[in-house]
CSV table of N, CA and C in Angstrom, one decimal:
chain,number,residue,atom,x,y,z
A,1,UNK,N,203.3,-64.1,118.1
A,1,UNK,CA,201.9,-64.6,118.3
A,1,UNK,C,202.0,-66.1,118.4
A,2,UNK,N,201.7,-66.5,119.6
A,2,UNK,CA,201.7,-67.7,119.6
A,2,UNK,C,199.9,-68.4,119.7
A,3,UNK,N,199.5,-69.6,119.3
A,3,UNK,CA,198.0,-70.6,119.7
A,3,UNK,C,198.3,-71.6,120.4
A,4,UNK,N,197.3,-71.3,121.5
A,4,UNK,CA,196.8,-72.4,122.9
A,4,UNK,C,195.5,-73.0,122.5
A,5,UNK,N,195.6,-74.1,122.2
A,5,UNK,CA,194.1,-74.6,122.4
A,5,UNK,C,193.7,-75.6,123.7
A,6,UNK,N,193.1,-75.0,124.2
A,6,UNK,CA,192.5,-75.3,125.4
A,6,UNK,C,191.2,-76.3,125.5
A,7,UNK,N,191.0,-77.8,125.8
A,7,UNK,CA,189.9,-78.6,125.4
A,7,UNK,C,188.9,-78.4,126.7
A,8,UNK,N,187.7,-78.3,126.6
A,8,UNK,CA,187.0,-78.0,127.7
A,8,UNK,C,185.7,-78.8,127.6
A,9,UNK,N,185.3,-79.6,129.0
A,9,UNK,CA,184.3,-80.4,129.1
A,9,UNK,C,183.0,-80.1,129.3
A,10,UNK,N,182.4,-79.1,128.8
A,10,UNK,CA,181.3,-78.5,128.8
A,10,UNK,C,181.5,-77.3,129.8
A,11,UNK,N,180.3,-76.5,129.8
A,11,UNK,CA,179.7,-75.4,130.4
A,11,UNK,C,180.9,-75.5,131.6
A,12,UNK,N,181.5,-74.1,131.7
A,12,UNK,CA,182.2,-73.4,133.3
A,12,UNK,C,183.7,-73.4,133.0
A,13,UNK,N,184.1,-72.7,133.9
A,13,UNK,CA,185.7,-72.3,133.7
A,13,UNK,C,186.4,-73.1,133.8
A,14,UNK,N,187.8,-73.1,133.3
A,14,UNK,CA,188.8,-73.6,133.5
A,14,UNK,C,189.9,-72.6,133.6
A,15,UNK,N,190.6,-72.5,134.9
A,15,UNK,CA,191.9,-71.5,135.1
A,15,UNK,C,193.1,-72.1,134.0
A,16,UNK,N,193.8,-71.2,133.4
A,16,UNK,CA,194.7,-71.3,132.0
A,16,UNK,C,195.7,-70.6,132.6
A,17,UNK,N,195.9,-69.8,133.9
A,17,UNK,CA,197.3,-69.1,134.1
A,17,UNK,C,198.6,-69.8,134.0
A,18,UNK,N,198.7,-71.2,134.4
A,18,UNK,CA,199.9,-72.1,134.4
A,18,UNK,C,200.1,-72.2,132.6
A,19,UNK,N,199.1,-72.3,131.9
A,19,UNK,CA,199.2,-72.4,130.7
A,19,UNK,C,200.0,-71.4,129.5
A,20,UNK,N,199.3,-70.2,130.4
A,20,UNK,CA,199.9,-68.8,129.7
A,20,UNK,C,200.9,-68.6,130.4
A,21,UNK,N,201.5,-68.8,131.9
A,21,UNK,CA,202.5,-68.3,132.1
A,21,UNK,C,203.6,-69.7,131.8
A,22,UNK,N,203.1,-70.4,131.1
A,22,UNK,CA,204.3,-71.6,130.4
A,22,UNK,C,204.9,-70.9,129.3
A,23,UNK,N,203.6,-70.3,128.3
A,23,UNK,CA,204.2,-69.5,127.0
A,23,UNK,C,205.1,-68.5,127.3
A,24,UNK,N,205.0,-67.9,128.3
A,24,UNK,CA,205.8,-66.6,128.8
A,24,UNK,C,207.4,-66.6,129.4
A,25,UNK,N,207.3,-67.6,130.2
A,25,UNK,CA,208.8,-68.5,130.4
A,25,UNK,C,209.6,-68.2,129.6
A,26,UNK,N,209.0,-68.4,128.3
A,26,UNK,CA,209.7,-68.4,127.1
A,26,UNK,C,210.4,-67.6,126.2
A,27,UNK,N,209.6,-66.3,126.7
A,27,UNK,CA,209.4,-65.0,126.0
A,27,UNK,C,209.7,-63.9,126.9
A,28,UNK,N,210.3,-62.7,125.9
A,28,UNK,CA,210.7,-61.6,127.5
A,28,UNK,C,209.4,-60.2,126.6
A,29,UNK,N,208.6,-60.4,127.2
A,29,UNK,CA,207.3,-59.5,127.4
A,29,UNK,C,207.3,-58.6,128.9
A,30,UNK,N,206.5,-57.6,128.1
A,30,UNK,CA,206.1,-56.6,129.0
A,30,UNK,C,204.5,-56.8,129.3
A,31,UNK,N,204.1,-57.0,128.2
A,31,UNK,CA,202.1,-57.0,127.9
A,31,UNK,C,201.9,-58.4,127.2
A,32,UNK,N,201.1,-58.7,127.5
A,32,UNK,CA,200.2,-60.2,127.4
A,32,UNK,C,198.8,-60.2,126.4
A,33,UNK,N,198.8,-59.9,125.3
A,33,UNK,CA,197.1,-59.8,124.9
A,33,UNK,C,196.7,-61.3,124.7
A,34,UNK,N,195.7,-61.6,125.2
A,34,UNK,CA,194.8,-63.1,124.8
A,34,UNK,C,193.4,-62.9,124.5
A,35,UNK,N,193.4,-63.3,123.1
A,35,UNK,CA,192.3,-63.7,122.7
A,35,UNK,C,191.1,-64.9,122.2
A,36,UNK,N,190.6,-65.2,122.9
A,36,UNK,CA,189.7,-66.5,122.2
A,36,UNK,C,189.0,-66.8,121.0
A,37,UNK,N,189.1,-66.8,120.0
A,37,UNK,CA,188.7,-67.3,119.0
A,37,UNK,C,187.2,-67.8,118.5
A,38,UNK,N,186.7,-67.5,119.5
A,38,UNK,CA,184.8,-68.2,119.5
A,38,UNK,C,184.0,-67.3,119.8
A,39,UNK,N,182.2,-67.8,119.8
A,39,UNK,CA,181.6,-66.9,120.0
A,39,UNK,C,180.9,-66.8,121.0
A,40,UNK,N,181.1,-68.5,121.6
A,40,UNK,CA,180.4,-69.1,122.6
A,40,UNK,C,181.3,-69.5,123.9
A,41,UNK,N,182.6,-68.6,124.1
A,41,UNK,CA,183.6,-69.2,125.3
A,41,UNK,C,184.3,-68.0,125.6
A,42,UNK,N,184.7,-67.8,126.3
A,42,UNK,CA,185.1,-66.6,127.0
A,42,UNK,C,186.3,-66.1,127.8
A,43,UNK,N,187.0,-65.2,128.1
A,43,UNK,CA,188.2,-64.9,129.2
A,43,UNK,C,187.8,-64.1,130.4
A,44,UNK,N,188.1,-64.4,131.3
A,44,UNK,CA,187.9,-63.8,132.9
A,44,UNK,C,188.9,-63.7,133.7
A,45,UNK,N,189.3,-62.8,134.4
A,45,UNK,CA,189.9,-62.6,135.6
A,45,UNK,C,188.8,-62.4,136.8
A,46,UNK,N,189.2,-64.0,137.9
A,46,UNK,CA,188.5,-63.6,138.4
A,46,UNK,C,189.3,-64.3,139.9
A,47,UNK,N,188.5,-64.4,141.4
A,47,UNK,CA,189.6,-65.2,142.5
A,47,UNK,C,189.7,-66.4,142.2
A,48,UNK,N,190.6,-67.2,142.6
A,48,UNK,CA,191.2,-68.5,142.5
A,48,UNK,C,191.4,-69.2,143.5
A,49,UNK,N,191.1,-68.4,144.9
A,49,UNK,CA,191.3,-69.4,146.0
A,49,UNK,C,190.3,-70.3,146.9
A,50,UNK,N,189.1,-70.0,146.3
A,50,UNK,CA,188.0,-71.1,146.2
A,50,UNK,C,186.7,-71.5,145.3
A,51,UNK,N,186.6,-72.5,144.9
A,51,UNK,CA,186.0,-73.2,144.1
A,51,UNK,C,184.4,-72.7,143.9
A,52,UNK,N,184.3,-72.4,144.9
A,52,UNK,CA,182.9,-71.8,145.1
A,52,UNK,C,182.8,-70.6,144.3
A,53,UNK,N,183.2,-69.9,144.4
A,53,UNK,CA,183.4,-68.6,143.9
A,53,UNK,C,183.1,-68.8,142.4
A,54,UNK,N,183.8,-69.8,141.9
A,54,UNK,CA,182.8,-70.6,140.2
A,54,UNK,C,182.0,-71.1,140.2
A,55,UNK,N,181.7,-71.5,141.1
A,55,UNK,CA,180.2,-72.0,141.1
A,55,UNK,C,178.7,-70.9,141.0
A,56,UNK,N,179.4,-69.9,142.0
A,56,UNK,CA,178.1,-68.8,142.2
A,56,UNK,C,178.7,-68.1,140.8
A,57,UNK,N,179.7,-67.7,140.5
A,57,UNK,CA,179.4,-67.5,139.2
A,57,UNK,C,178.5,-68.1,138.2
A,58,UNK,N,178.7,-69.3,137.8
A,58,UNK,CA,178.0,-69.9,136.9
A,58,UNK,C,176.4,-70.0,137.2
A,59,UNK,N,176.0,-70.1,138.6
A,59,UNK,CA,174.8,-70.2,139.0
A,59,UNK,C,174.3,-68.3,138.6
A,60,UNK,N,174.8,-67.5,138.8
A,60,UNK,CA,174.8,-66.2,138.6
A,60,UNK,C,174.5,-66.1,137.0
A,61,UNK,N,175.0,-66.5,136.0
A,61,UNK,CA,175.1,-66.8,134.6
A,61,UNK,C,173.4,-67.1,134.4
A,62,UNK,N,173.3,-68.6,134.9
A,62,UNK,CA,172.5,-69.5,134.5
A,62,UNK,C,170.9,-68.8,135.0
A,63,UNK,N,171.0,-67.7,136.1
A,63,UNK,CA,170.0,-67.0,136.3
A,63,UNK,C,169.6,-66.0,135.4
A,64,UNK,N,171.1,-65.4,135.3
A,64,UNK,CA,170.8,-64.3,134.3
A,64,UNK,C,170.5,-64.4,132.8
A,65,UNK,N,171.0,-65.3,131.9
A,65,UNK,CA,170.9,-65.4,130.8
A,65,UNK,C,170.3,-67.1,130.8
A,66,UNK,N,169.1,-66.9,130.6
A,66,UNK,CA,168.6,-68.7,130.8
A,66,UNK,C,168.8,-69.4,129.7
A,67,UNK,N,169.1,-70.6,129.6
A,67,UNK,CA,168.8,-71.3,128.5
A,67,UNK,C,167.7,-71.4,127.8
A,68,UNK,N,167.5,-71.6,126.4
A,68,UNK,CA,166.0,-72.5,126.0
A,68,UNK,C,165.0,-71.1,125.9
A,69,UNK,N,165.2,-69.9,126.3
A,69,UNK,CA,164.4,-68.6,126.1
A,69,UNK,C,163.5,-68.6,125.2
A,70,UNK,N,162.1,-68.4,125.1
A,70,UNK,CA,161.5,-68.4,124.2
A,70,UNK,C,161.3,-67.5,123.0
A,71,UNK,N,161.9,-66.8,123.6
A,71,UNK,CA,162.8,-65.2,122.8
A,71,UNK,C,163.4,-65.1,121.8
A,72,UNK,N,164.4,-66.6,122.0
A,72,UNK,CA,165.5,-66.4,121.4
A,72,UNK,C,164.7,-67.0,120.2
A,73,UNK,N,165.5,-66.5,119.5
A,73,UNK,CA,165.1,-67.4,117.5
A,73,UNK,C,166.6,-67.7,117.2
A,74,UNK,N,167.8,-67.7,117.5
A,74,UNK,CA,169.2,-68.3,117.2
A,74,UNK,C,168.9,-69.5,118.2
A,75,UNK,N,168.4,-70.9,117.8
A,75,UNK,CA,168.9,-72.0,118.7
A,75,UNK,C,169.4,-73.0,117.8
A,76,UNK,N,170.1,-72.6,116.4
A,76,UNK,CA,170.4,-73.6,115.2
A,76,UNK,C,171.5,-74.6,116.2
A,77,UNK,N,172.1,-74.7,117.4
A,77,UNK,CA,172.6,-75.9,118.1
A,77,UNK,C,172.4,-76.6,119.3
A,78,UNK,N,171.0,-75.9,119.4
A,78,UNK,CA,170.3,-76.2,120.5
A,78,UNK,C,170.0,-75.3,121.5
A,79,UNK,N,169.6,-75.4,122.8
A,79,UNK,CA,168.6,-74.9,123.6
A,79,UNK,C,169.8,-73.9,124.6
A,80,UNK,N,170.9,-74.2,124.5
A,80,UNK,CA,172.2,-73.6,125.3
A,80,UNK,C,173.2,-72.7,123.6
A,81,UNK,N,173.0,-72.6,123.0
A,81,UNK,CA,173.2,-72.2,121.8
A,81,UNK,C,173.0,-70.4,121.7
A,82,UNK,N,172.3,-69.6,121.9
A,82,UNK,CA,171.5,-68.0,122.0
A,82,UNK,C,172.6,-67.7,123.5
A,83,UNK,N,171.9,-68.7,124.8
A,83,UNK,CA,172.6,-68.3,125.7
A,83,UNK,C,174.2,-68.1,125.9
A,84,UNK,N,174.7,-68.9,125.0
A,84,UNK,CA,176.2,-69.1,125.7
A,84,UNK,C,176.6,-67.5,124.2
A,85,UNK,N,176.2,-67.4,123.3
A,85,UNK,CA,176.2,-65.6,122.6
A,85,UNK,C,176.3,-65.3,123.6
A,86,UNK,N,175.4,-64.8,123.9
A,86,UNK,CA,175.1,-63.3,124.8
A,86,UNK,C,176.1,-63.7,126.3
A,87,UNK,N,176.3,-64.6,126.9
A,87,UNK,CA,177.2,-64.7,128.1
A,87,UNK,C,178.5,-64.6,127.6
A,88,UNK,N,178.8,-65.3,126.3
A,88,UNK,CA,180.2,-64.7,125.6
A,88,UNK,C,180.8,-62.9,125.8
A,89,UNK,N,179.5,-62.6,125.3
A,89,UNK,CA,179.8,-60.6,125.4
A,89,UNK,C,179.6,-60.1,126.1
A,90,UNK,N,179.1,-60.9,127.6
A,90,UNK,CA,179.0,-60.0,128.6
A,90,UNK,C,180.6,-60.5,129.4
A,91,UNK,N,181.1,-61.1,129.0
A,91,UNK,CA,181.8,-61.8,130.0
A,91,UNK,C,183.0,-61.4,129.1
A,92,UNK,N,183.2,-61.2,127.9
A,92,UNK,CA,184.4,-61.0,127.1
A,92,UNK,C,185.2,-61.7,126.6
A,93,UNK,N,186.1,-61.5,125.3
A,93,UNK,CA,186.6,-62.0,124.8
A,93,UNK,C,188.2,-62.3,124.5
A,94,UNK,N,188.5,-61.0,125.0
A,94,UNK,CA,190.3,-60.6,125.1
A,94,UNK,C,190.4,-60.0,126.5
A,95,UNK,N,191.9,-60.4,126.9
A,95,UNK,CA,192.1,-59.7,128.2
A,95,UNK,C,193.9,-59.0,127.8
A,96,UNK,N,193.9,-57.8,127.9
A,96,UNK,CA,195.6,-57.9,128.0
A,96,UNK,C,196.0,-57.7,129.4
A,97,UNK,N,196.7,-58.0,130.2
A,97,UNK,CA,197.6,-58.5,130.9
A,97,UNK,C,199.2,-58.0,131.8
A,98,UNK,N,199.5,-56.9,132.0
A,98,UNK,CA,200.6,-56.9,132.3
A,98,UNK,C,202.0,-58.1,132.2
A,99,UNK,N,203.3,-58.1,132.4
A,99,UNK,CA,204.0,-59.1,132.2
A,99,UNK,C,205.3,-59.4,133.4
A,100,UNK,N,205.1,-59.5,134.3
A,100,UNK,CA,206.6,-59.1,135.5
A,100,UNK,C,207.3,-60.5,135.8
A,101,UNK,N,208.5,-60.4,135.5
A,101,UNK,CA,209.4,-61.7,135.6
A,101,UNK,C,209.4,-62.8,134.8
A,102,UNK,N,208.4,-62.8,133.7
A,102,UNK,CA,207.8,-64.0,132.3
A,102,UNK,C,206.9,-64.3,133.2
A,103,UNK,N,205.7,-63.9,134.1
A,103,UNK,CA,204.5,-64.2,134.4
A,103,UNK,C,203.6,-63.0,134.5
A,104,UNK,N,202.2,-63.6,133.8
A,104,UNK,CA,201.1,-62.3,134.4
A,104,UNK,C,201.4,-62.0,135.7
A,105,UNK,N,201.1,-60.7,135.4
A,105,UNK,CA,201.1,-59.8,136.7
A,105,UNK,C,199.8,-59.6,137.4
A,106,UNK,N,199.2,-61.1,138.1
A,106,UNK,CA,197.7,-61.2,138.6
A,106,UNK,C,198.2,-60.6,140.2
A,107,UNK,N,197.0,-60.0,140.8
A,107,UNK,CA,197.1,-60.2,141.9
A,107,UNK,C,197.1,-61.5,142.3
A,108,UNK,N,197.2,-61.6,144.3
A,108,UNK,CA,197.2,-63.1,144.4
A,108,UNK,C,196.7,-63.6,144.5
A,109,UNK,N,195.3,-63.9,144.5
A,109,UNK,CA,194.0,-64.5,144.5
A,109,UNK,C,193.6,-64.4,143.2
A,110,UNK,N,194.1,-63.9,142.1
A,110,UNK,CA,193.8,-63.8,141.0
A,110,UNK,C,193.8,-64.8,139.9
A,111,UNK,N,193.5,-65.4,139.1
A,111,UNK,CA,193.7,-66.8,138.0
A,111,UNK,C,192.9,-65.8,137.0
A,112,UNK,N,193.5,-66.2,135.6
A,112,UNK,CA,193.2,-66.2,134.5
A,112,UNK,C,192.1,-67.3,134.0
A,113,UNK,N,191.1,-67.3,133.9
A,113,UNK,CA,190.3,-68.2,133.1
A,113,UNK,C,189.3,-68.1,131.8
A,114,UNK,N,189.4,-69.4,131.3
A,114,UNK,CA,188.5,-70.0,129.8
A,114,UNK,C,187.3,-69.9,130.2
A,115,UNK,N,186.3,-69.6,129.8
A,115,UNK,CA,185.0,-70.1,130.2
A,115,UNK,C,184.5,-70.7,129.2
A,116,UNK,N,183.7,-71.8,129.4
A,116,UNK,CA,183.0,-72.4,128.1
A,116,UNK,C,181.4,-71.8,128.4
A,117,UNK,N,180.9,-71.3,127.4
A,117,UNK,CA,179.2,-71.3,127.5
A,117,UNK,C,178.3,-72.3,126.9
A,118,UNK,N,179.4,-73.1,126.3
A,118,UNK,CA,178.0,-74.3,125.7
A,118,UNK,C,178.2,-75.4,126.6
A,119,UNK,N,177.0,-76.3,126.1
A,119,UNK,CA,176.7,-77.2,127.2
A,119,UNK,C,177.6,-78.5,126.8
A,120,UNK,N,178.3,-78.7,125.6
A,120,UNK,CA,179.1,-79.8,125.3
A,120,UNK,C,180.6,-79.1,125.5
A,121,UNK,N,181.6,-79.9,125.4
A,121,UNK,CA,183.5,-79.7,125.2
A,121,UNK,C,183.7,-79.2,124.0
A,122,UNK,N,184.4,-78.3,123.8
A,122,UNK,CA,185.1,-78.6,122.6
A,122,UNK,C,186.1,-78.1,122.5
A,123,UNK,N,187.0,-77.5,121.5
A,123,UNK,CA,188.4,-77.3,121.8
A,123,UNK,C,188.6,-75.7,121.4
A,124,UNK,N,188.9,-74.9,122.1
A,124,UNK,CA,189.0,-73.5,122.0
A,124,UNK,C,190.4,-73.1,121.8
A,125,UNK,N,190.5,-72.3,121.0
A,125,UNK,CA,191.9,-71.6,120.2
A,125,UNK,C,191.9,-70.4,121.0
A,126,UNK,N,192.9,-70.2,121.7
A,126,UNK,CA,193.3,-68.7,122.4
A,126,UNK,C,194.6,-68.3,121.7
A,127,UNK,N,194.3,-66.9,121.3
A,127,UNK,CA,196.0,-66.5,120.9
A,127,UNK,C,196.2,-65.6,121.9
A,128,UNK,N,197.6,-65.7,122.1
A,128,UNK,CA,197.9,-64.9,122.3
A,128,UNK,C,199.4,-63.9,121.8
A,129,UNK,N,199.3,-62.8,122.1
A,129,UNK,CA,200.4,-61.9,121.3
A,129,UNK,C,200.8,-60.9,122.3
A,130,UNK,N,202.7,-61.3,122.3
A,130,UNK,CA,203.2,-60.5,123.4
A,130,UNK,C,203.7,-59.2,123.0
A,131,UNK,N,204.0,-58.4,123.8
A,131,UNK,CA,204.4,-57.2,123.4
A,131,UNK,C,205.8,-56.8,124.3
């Protein structure tokens, strides 16, 4: 079992595949489990060969689960605090991974990513554990 902490500048993804497949270099695995440690940040597989494709995600997010809800009664950190919950569990928390040659086994358009759901940075603990 190894820990990745990953620092992130607010709200939206950051691709981690170079990251994880550094730990793997290392290690002769078959399976990859990664987990994030939060309640408000998240793991996705999703395409990687254009930028946009994060973008409509996050705008897709920001429609669906709005900030500031009048609904919500968890806003003990503010108005992006309820939202980034519930986008956490829709979006998940662990991914396992296949492992071929000491790298995930993504397709090729594929990237591994962090998502942050709050609206400040902060530093997210991913474990992961090989098999």
């Amino acid at each position: 079992m190894t820990a990745l902490v990953v620092k992130t500048k607010g709200r939206g993804a950051i691709e981690i595949t170079q990251q994880v497949n550094a730990v793997l270099a290392q290690q002769d695995a078959k399976l990859c489990h990664l987990f994030v440690a939060h309640t408000s940040a998240s793991l996705m597989i999703t395409g990687n060969e254009n930028p946009d494709l994060l973008l409509d995600m996050e705008d897709f997010l920001q429609t669906s689960v709005v900030d500031a809800n009048p609904n919500y009664r968890h806003n003990g950190e503010g108005d992006f605090d309820m939202s980034g919950h519930i986008r956490s569990v829709l979006t998940g928390e662990s991914k396992s991974i296949p492992v071929i040659d000491n790298k995930l086994a993504l397709g090729k358009f594929q990237g591994l990513f962090l998502y942050e759901h709050r609206a400040k940075g902060s530093n997210r603990k991913l474990i992961i554990t090989l098999l």
